[in-house]
């Protein structure tokens, strides 16, 4: 073992106090300042080369080949590299094999370009290194966080000025919390819903203390369920798993032809569940505002009415679609969101923040009291410590990034991004419809759409074919689209993702579809046409034979 680590070490480098002090260097003297600036300069310019490239999910070097260079598991005793060499290595050896999600040709996922000022802001956050878990390690950040949370809350819930004055800096109440992402935000929402459903009472100390078994006994309940469209994000299954509700109790509801949750199906499902088992508890109904696969939005007002009728928590998963509220033109698509008891929004999606930032908003500023924890040495009761009501303990000051971004962009700036995404997606849908080779599967409501290769001739055939014939055609189409997506990805010029959906023409099997997410302001209809051209070319030269 000794021999191994010595051979890795840089011959001139030893781990000693002198060197150690140097890595804690601050830009105090002229010389150290110049050094630090030089490094920053190299990082920014070095990575710019990377950002100029195509999307680069290239299989010129496969993941398997790459992984062979990353099998050494011994930490060397002495330093292996100087900072300057580490920076070179990251720029020259790592970045070229990372994915250029900022490319305007990268239209497959919800991760995309970020404004460059985010890199500056992230640097400040790292330099300040505040820990928002407690006031003693964050101070002013805690009040900035409360303020920016109130701003977004206002965008969602639009309460009165006096409401916001009463709560914006109120240490007893919580309008929302910063978390890691949509998954944790959804978890926090259902955690609060669960604890509110099974509160302490005489002879029972509450579900948080006594656990699920005791809670069900105390309240004479057999089973808790959560109802959401079949397009619900899979994080919801994780959350009920973690909460002890059991992920088989996420009940997927069918959707209508617009991919919105089918309200009749919801009503029928509730009636059936209650009839089957009178001791059932409907813990929550969830509406999606921007489904991950199709970008569609559920009828939130109707869901709110049904939730109220059954006295159940109404959560809206707006991880993706939340910032649509910036757009005066399109915010009506989220009509009814203000009726939600809780709303998930992701910062690292359409707020264009760097990884990783999620948020949860609450209609009732007291709603998170049921998940409050107090540790004597960290947060004393009645303190402003923000770690009291979040799952995570230590966390970074994402509020400073969001607050600064809102100031730099303005609501109108964000609205321009949202409008561009929605309108470019609509134009893209038009182009897809124009081309005989393609079939638009889910028209965009927000900025996500799905389509597939399915020549007009075959579309016609599907209309009249027998069930058996249809399944056969579906199988062939799946093969074509699956391969198309892979070939295009491997070529490394552009990237669309793929998913599977249940289509009317082939209800038994899942159909493979191509999925585009348009959020990069640099993605134009010209670029999207190039992507379609490339797909046509791949089909005509390599895949045509797969279709009869
Ligand atoms: C992305 C997304 C999530 C999960 O969010 P993460 O930030 O990846 O944890 C949940 N719901 C929806 C609708 C999403 O789009």
XYZ file of C-alpha atoms and ligand atoms in Angstrom:
563
model
C 0.000 0.000 0.000
C 2.772 2.382 0.984
C 4.522 1.879 -2.319
C 1.406 2.651 -4.292
C 0.675 5.974 -2.659
C 4.303 7.093 -2.891
C 4.366 6.474 -6.593
C 1.260 8.633 -7.021
C 2.689 11.528 -5.038
C 4.325 14.461 -6.684
C 8.086 14.138 -5.881
C 8.365 17.779 -4.706
C 5.238 17.835 -2.608
C 4.921 16.935 1.031
C 2.037 17.454 3.386
C 3.440 19.815 5.984
C 2.318 22.892 7.912
C 3.945 25.345 5.571
C 2.060 24.034 2.590
C -1.101 23.704 4.581
C -1.111 27.376 5.435
C -0.658 28.218 1.800
C -3.882 26.496 0.784
C -5.768 28.694 3.211
C -4.355 31.703 1.356
C -6.419 34.876 1.156
C -6.102 37.639 -1.402
C -4.270 39.923 0.995
C -0.920 40.851 -0.489
C -0.477 41.883 -4.108
C 1.233 38.616 -4.954
C -1.416 36.293 -3.558
C -4.109 38.407 -5.102
C -2.484 38.121 -8.503
C -2.190 34.356 -8.096
C -5.836 33.936 -7.174
C -6.982 36.095 -10.068
C -4.762 34.136 -12.423
C -6.473 30.910 -11.363
C -9.955 32.348 -11.783
C -8.986 33.600 -15.201
C -7.767 30.181 -16.238
C -10.921 28.518 -14.941
C -13.287 30.875 -16.739
C -11.429 30.818 -20.051
C -10.593 27.138 -19.819
C -14.204 26.173 -19.311
C -15.359 28.507 -22.034
C -13.777 26.154 -24.569
C -15.866 23.389 -23.078
C -19.027 25.474 -23.253
C -18.439 26.252 -26.935
C -18.445 22.594 -27.934
C -21.406 20.559 -29.071
C -23.309 18.624 -26.468
C -20.666 15.959 -26.301
C -22.421 12.930 -24.933
C -20.070 11.338 -27.358
C -19.396 7.657 -27.254
C -16.066 8.159 -29.002
C -14.917 7.205 -25.533
C -17.428 5.001 -23.816
C -18.321 5.282 -20.166
C -16.820 1.839 -19.753
C -13.481 2.938 -21.169
C -13.524 6.046 -19.021
C -14.297 4.071 -15.912
C -11.133 2.004 -16.396
C -9.084 5.090 -15.563
C -10.964 5.584 -12.297
C -10.411 2.389 -10.352
C -7.677 3.429 -7.922
C -9.148 3.586 -4.415
C -6.173 4.558 -2.275
C -5.748 8.086 -0.909
C -2.135 9.084 -1.268
C -0.301 10.120 1.897
C 1.357 13.097 0.300
C -0.085 15.565 -2.185
C -0.397 14.298 -5.742
C -0.826 17.633 -7.450
C -0.559 21.362 -7.035
C -3.677 23.471 -7.402
C -2.500 24.677 -10.782
C -2.220 21.082 -11.998
C -5.581 20.157 -10.538
C -7.183 23.029 -12.428
C -5.487 21.960 -15.649
C -6.617 18.401 -15.091
C -10.224 19.394 -14.480
C -10.247 21.592 -17.572
C -8.368 19.276 -19.907
C -9.180 15.781 -18.690
C -12.559 15.984 -16.973
C -14.527 18.790 -18.643
C -14.162 17.392 -22.193
C -15.963 14.248 -21.071
C -18.669 16.045 -19.137
C -21.936 16.915 -20.846
C -22.350 20.397 -22.232
C -25.843 20.930 -20.927
C -25.547 24.623 -21.875
C -25.437 23.855 -25.591
C -28.484 25.207 -27.460
C -28.553 21.791 -29.140
C -29.057 20.102 -25.779
C -32.836 20.033 -25.592
C -33.461 16.735 -23.861
C -33.526 17.481 -20.161
C -34.538 19.993 -17.538
C -30.918 20.973 -16.968
C -29.636 23.652 -19.309
C -27.682 26.875 -19.681
C -27.510 29.221 -16.691
C -26.795 32.950 -16.872
C -23.097 33.421 -16.282
C -23.657 35.649 -13.281
C -24.689 32.479 -11.436
C -21.033 31.429 -11.480
C -20.083 34.720 -9.839
C -22.825 34.399 -7.253
C -21.884 30.805 -6.487
C -18.324 31.989 -5.892
C -19.534 34.537 -3.346
C -21.624 31.909 -1.593
C -18.617 29.608 -1.357
C -16.378 32.432 -0.118
C -18.879 33.467 2.573
C -19.597 29.818 3.428
C -22.592 30.617 5.595
C -24.502 27.763 7.168
C -28.175 28.588 7.225
C -29.003 25.862 9.750
C -28.582 28.393 12.549
C -28.433 32.113 13.062
C -24.984 31.888 14.668
C -23.491 30.817 11.345
C -25.561 32.900 8.973
C -27.112 35.946 10.634
C -28.219 38.301 7.831
C -28.665 35.405 5.413
C -31.578 34.224 7.521
C -33.454 37.482 7.044
C -32.633 37.647 3.336
C -33.978 34.121 3.056
C -37.238 35.072 4.732
C -37.579 38.053 2.441
C -36.962 36.227 -0.830
C -39.212 33.364 0.259
C -41.956 35.932 0.876
C -41.427 37.377 -2.611
C -41.977 34.014 -4.318
C -44.816 33.202 -1.915
C -46.471 36.424 -3.013
C -46.080 35.434 -6.657
C -47.847 32.132 -5.921
C -50.434 33.072 -3.289
C -50.885 36.796 -3.823
C -51.987 37.573 -0.266
C -52.463 41.103 1.021
C -49.656 43.520 1.833
C -50.580 43.305 5.509
C -50.288 39.510 5.373
C -46.732 39.831 4.057
C -45.844 42.526 6.557
C -47.077 40.235 9.308
C -44.980 37.291 8.114
C -42.006 38.416 6.083
C -39.685 38.618 9.107
C -41.855 36.810 11.617
C -39.721 34.251 13.420
C -42.790 32.279 14.513
C -44.074 31.600 11.023
C -42.780 30.074 7.798
C -43.963 30.969 4.303
C -41.568 28.507 2.724
C -38.227 26.743 2.972
C -35.187 26.181 0.800
C -34.315 22.524 0.276
C -32.081 20.505 -2.064
C -34.540 20.010 -4.874
C -38.016 18.995 -5.946
C -37.676 15.601 -4.320
C -36.985 17.002 -0.854
C -39.631 19.681 -1.319
C -42.235 17.027 -2.127
C -41.050 14.990 0.830
C -41.367 17.969 3.160
C -44.895 18.679 1.917
C -46.075 15.132 2.538
C -44.214 14.968 5.841
C -46.152 18.007 7.044
C -49.404 16.596 5.645
C -48.811 13.281 7.413
C -48.019 14.874 10.772
C -51.025 17.177 10.500
C -53.295 14.188 9.869
C -52.026 12.295 12.915
C -51.407 14.960 15.554
C -50.946 14.286 19.271
C -54.145 13.731 21.257
C -55.074 12.197 24.576
C -53.134 8.944 24.942
C -51.148 9.477 21.746
C -48.069 11.618 21.235
C -48.348 12.140 17.504
C -47.051 10.198 14.496
C -43.649 11.872 14.484
C -43.029 10.512 17.980
C -44.845 7.192 18.015
C -44.559 6.096 14.393
C -46.990 4.946 11.762
C -48.292 1.792 13.458
C -49.279 3.587 16.656
C -50.759 6.454 14.668
C -52.986 4.228 12.549
C -54.150 2.505 15.718
C -54.820 5.731 17.556
C -56.870 7.099 14.684
C -58.423 3.771 13.678
C -56.984 3.919 10.160
C -55.895 0.969 7.995
C -54.173 2.662 5.146
C -53.099 6.086 3.865
C -53.129 6.901 0.164
C -51.869 9.738 -1.987
C -53.617 10.430 -5.283
C -51.778 11.818 -8.289
C -51.931 11.510 -12.055
C -49.971 8.670 -13.603
C -47.604 11.397 -14.833
C -46.581 12.185 -11.248
C -42.843 12.429 -10.706
C -41.228 9.280 -9.296
C -39.884 11.286 -6.374
C -43.392 11.076 -4.925
C -43.021 7.332 -4.608
C -39.747 7.810 -2.779
C -41.322 10.260 -0.353
C -44.169 8.042 0.771
C -41.685 5.201 1.041
C -39.527 7.241 3.401
C -42.534 8.452 5.395
C -43.653 4.910 6.139
C -46.855 5.288 4.135
C -45.642 2.687 1.622
C -45.108 3.559 -2.020
C -47.779 1.171 -3.213
C -50.154 3.716 -1.712
C -49.405 6.310 -4.337
C -52.474 5.740 -6.490
C -51.795 6.673 -10.118
C -54.820 8.259 -11.792
C -55.533 8.031 -15.488
C -55.237 11.100 -17.677
C -57.442 12.512 -20.403
C -56.477 13.161 -24.016
C -54.691 16.356 -22.924
C -52.570 14.455 -20.421
C -54.327 16.196 -17.561
C -55.490 14.156 -14.622
C -58.952 12.766 -15.324
C -61.211 14.378 -12.722
C -63.870 11.708 -13.125
C -61.290 9.022 -12.561
C -60.244 10.845 -9.407
C -63.800 11.006 -8.082
C -64.440 7.374 -8.924
C -61.184 6.263 -7.359
C -61.982 8.073 -4.115
C -65.440 6.522 -4.016
C -64.078 3.057 -4.756
C -61.296 3.286 -2.154
C -63.718 4.472 0.518
C -66.182 1.737 -0.330
C -63.505 -0.961 -0.313
C -62.158 0.179 3.011
C -63.949 2.682 5.249
C -60.789 2.959 7.355
C -58.799 4.562 4.563
C -57.246 7.988 4.874
C -56.672 10.150 1.832
C -53.530 11.881 2.938
C -53.066 14.137 -0.058
C -54.168 14.928 -3.572
C -51.382 16.194 -5.793
C -51.702 18.354 -8.875
C -48.826 18.620 -11.336
C -47.935 22.006 -12.794
C -45.568 20.993 -15.542
C -45.354 17.216 -15.790
C -41.804 16.009 -16.234
C -42.574 13.960 -19.319
C -45.140 16.087 -21.117
C -45.033 19.530 -19.514
C -48.782 19.401 -18.989
C -50.642 21.077 -16.119
C -53.487 19.476 -14.156
C -56.766 21.367 -13.573
C -55.670 22.806 -10.249
C -58.925 24.558 -9.335
C -60.956 21.378 -9.650
C -58.392 19.428 -7.673
C -58.549 22.055 -4.942
C -62.337 21.730 -4.732
C -62.178 17.959 -4.433
C -59.393 18.140 -1.851
C -61.404 20.572 0.244
C -64.468 18.362 0.029
C -62.532 15.401 1.374
C -60.586 17.455 3.889
C -57.304 16.346 2.416
C -53.998 18.136 1.861
C -53.703 19.649 -1.618
C -50.143 19.760 -2.876
C -49.021 21.171 -6.230
C -45.803 19.878 -7.724
C -44.671 22.925 -9.694
C -40.994 21.934 -9.580
C -40.871 22.619 -13.295
C -43.714 24.981 -14.087
C -43.688 27.331 -11.070
C -41.787 30.208 -12.727
C -44.450 30.332 -15.454
C -46.121 32.681 -12.960
C -43.637 35.363 -14.037
C -45.266 35.508 -17.444
C -48.295 37.758 -17.707
C -49.057 35.969 -20.975
C -48.990 32.414 -19.657
C -49.533 32.484 -15.902
C -53.178 31.610 -16.459
C -51.962 28.086 -17.268
C -51.371 27.625 -13.533
C -54.766 28.956 -12.514
C -55.736 27.746 -9.062
C -52.184 27.219 -7.794
C -52.906 29.680 -4.964
C -55.441 27.204 -3.584
C -52.726 24.652 -2.811
C -51.789 23.940 0.788
C -48.216 23.521 -0.402
C -46.282 24.135 -3.618
C -42.961 22.673 -4.758
C -40.742 24.831 -6.971
C -37.214 24.044 -8.159
C -34.617 26.797 -8.254
C -32.269 24.762 -10.440
C -34.871 24.396 -13.151
C -36.692 27.463 -14.478
C -35.162 29.912 -12.056
C -31.957 29.073 -13.946
C -30.001 28.568 -10.725
C -27.028 26.236 -10.462
C -27.429 22.863 -8.732
C -28.929 22.341 -6.285
C -31.873 24.317 -5.037
C -35.490 23.455 -4.379
C -38.184 25.256 -2.441
C -41.454 24.474 -0.725
C -44.154 27.115 -0.175
C -46.980 26.932 2.334
C -50.368 28.581 2.254
C -50.639 28.427 6.029
C -47.588 30.050 7.656
C -47.982 27.680 10.605
C -48.125 24.531 8.478
C -44.527 23.489 9.104
C -44.851 23.668 12.901
C -45.710 19.966 12.829
C -42.220 19.072 11.587
C -40.273 21.418 13.854
C -37.276 20.040 15.694
C -35.260 21.761 18.352
C -31.714 20.871 19.276
C -30.472 22.557 22.405
C -27.078 23.510 21.101
C -28.281 24.702 17.704
C -31.723 26.126 17.666
C -33.584 27.263 20.703
C -37.308 27.538 20.630
C -38.566 30.836 19.261
C -35.239 31.502 17.571
C -34.994 32.449 13.927
C -32.816 29.434 13.159
C -33.982 28.149 9.819
C -32.819 24.594 10.457
C -35.781 24.007 12.766
C -38.200 23.251 9.979
C -36.145 21.577 7.284
C -35.119 17.997 6.743
C -31.560 19.015 6.004
C -29.314 20.425 8.673
C -26.378 22.346 7.295
C -27.060 24.008 3.997
C -25.734 26.761 1.794
C -27.128 30.247 1.310
C -29.110 29.623 -1.860
C -31.393 32.508 -0.926
C -28.588 34.949 -1.759
C -28.359 33.514 -5.254
C -32.099 33.616 -5.865
C -32.492 37.081 -4.397
C -29.622 38.443 -6.504
C -30.933 36.708 -9.609
C -34.375 38.264 -9.121
C -32.704 41.656 -8.870
C -30.550 41.147 -11.952
C -33.315 39.675 -14.113
C -36.487 41.304 -12.818
C -39.811 39.513 -13.137
C -39.907 40.656 -16.756
C -36.517 39.143 -17.486
C -37.695 35.776 -16.242
C -40.943 36.236 -18.151
C -38.956 36.673 -21.377
C -37.236 33.338 -20.760
C -40.533 31.617 -20.006
C -42.252 33.114 -23.051
C -39.341 32.165 -25.286
C -39.496 28.555 -24.101
C -43.244 28.242 -24.557
C -43.297 29.989 -27.921
C -40.274 28.177 -29.319
C -41.792 24.865 -28.256
C -45.019 25.825 -30.073
C -43.056 26.710 -33.209
C -41.177 23.419 -32.922
C -44.470 21.539 -32.710
C -45.569 23.235 -35.935
C -42.389 22.143 -37.704
C -42.839 18.575 -36.512
C -46.393 18.551 -37.847
C -45.220 19.901 -41.203
C -42.802 17.049 -41.734
C -44.258 13.812 -43.057
C -41.761 11.640 -41.236
C -42.744 12.780 -37.753
C -45.751 12.539 -35.507
C -46.360 15.049 -32.736
C -47.396 13.028 -29.678
C -47.961 15.553 -26.887
C -48.395 19.152 -28.077
C -46.611 21.578 -25.772
C -48.592 23.398 -23.089
C -45.483 24.808 -21.457
C -42.111 24.208 -23.096
C -41.964 20.417 -23.219
C -43.221 18.294 -26.076
C -42.929 14.724 -27.276
C -42.931 13.347 -30.789
C -41.639 10.386 -32.680
C -40.681 9.150 -36.065
C -43.837 7.721 -37.557
C -44.175 8.329 -41.309
C -47.545 9.648 -42.466
C -48.178 6.393 -44.316
C -47.796 4.403 -41.149
C -49.951 6.820 -39.177
C -52.723 6.121 -41.661
C -52.150 2.405 -41.422
C -52.416 2.584 -37.635
C -55.859 4.151 -37.939
C -57.317 1.145 -39.707
C -55.071 -1.725 -38.588
C -56.200 -4.608 -36.429
C -55.067 -4.748 -32.827
C -52.409 -7.335 -33.617
C -51.094 -5.329 -36.570
C -50.957 -2.208 -34.454
C -48.906 -3.868 -31.779
C -46.490 -5.078 -34.417
C -46.138 -1.616 -35.918
C -45.758 -0.120 -32.472
C -42.934 -2.504 -31.754
C -41.147 -1.488 -34.962
C -41.657 2.202 -34.265
C -40.258 1.747 -30.780
C -37.133 0.154 -32.190
C -36.675 2.946 -34.710
C -37.119 5.739 -32.195
C -34.999 4.107 -29.551
C -32.141 3.648 -32.016
C -32.583 7.076 -33.512
C -32.210 8.707 -30.127
C -29.103 6.698 -29.364
C -27.420 7.330 -32.720
C -28.050 11.056 -32.456
C -26.793 11.178 -28.885
C -23.668 9.238 -29.766
C -22.891 11.542 -32.679
C -22.614 14.275 -30.059
C -24.051 17.204 -32.052
C -27.419 17.429 -30.407
C -29.450 15.753 -27.735
C -33.126 14.996 -27.291
C -34.185 12.532 -24.619
C -36.628 9.705 -24.885
C -39.337 8.335 -22.673
C -42.287 5.995 -23.018
C -45.953 6.918 -23.036
C -49.161 4.955 -23.349
C -50.778 5.942 -26.654
C -54.300 5.334 -27.852
C -53.126 3.468 -30.941
C -51.247 1.000 -28.793
C -52.837 0.912 -25.379
C -51.262 -2.392 -24.348
C -47.635 -1.457 -24.885
C -45.615 1.592 -24.010
C -44.619 3.679 -26.991
C -41.155 5.140 -27.243
C -41.253 8.892 -27.863
C -38.660 11.626 -28.219
C -38.822 14.394 -25.657
C -37.693 17.989 -25.977
C -37.416 20.575 -23.244
C -36.882 24.118 -24.533
C -35.445 26.361 -21.859
C -32.154 27.586 -23.285
C -32.693 31.121 -24.665
C -30.085 30.316 -27.336
C -32.189 27.458 -28.685
C -33.895 28.823 -31.782
C -36.304 27.308 -34.244
C -33.418 27.181 -36.742
C -31.476 24.945 -34.371
C -34.532 22.773 -33.749
C -34.948 22.374 -37.498
C -31.318 21.286 -37.737
C -32.048 18.672 -35.085
C -35.020 17.386 -37.113
C -32.882 17.401 -40.278
C -30.282 15.303 -38.519
C -32.973 12.884 -37.369
C -34.368 12.579 -40.894
C -30.921 11.882 -42.217
C -30.237 9.216 -39.594
C -33.564 7.590 -40.368
C -33.088 7.642 -44.118
C -29.561 6.296 -44.043
C -29.711 3.826 -41.170
C -33.173 2.976 -39.932
C -35.590 2.979 -42.825
C -35.240 -0.772 -43.247
C -36.732 -1.410 -39.823
C -40.135 -0.179 -40.957
C -42.091 -2.250 -43.425
C -37.657 17.658 -11.477
C -38.924 17.353 -10.852
C -38.981 16.779 -9.570
C -37.745 16.361 -8.819
O -36.936 17.421 -8.541
P -35.392 17.244 -8.183
O -34.924 18.639 -8.072
O -34.759 16.480 -9.300
O -35.306 16.497 -6.890
C -40.218 16.566 -9.015
N -41.343 16.880 -9.677
C -41.325 17.420 -10.912
C -42.608 17.753 -11.596
C -40.114 17.670 -11.546
O -40.094 18.201 -12.775
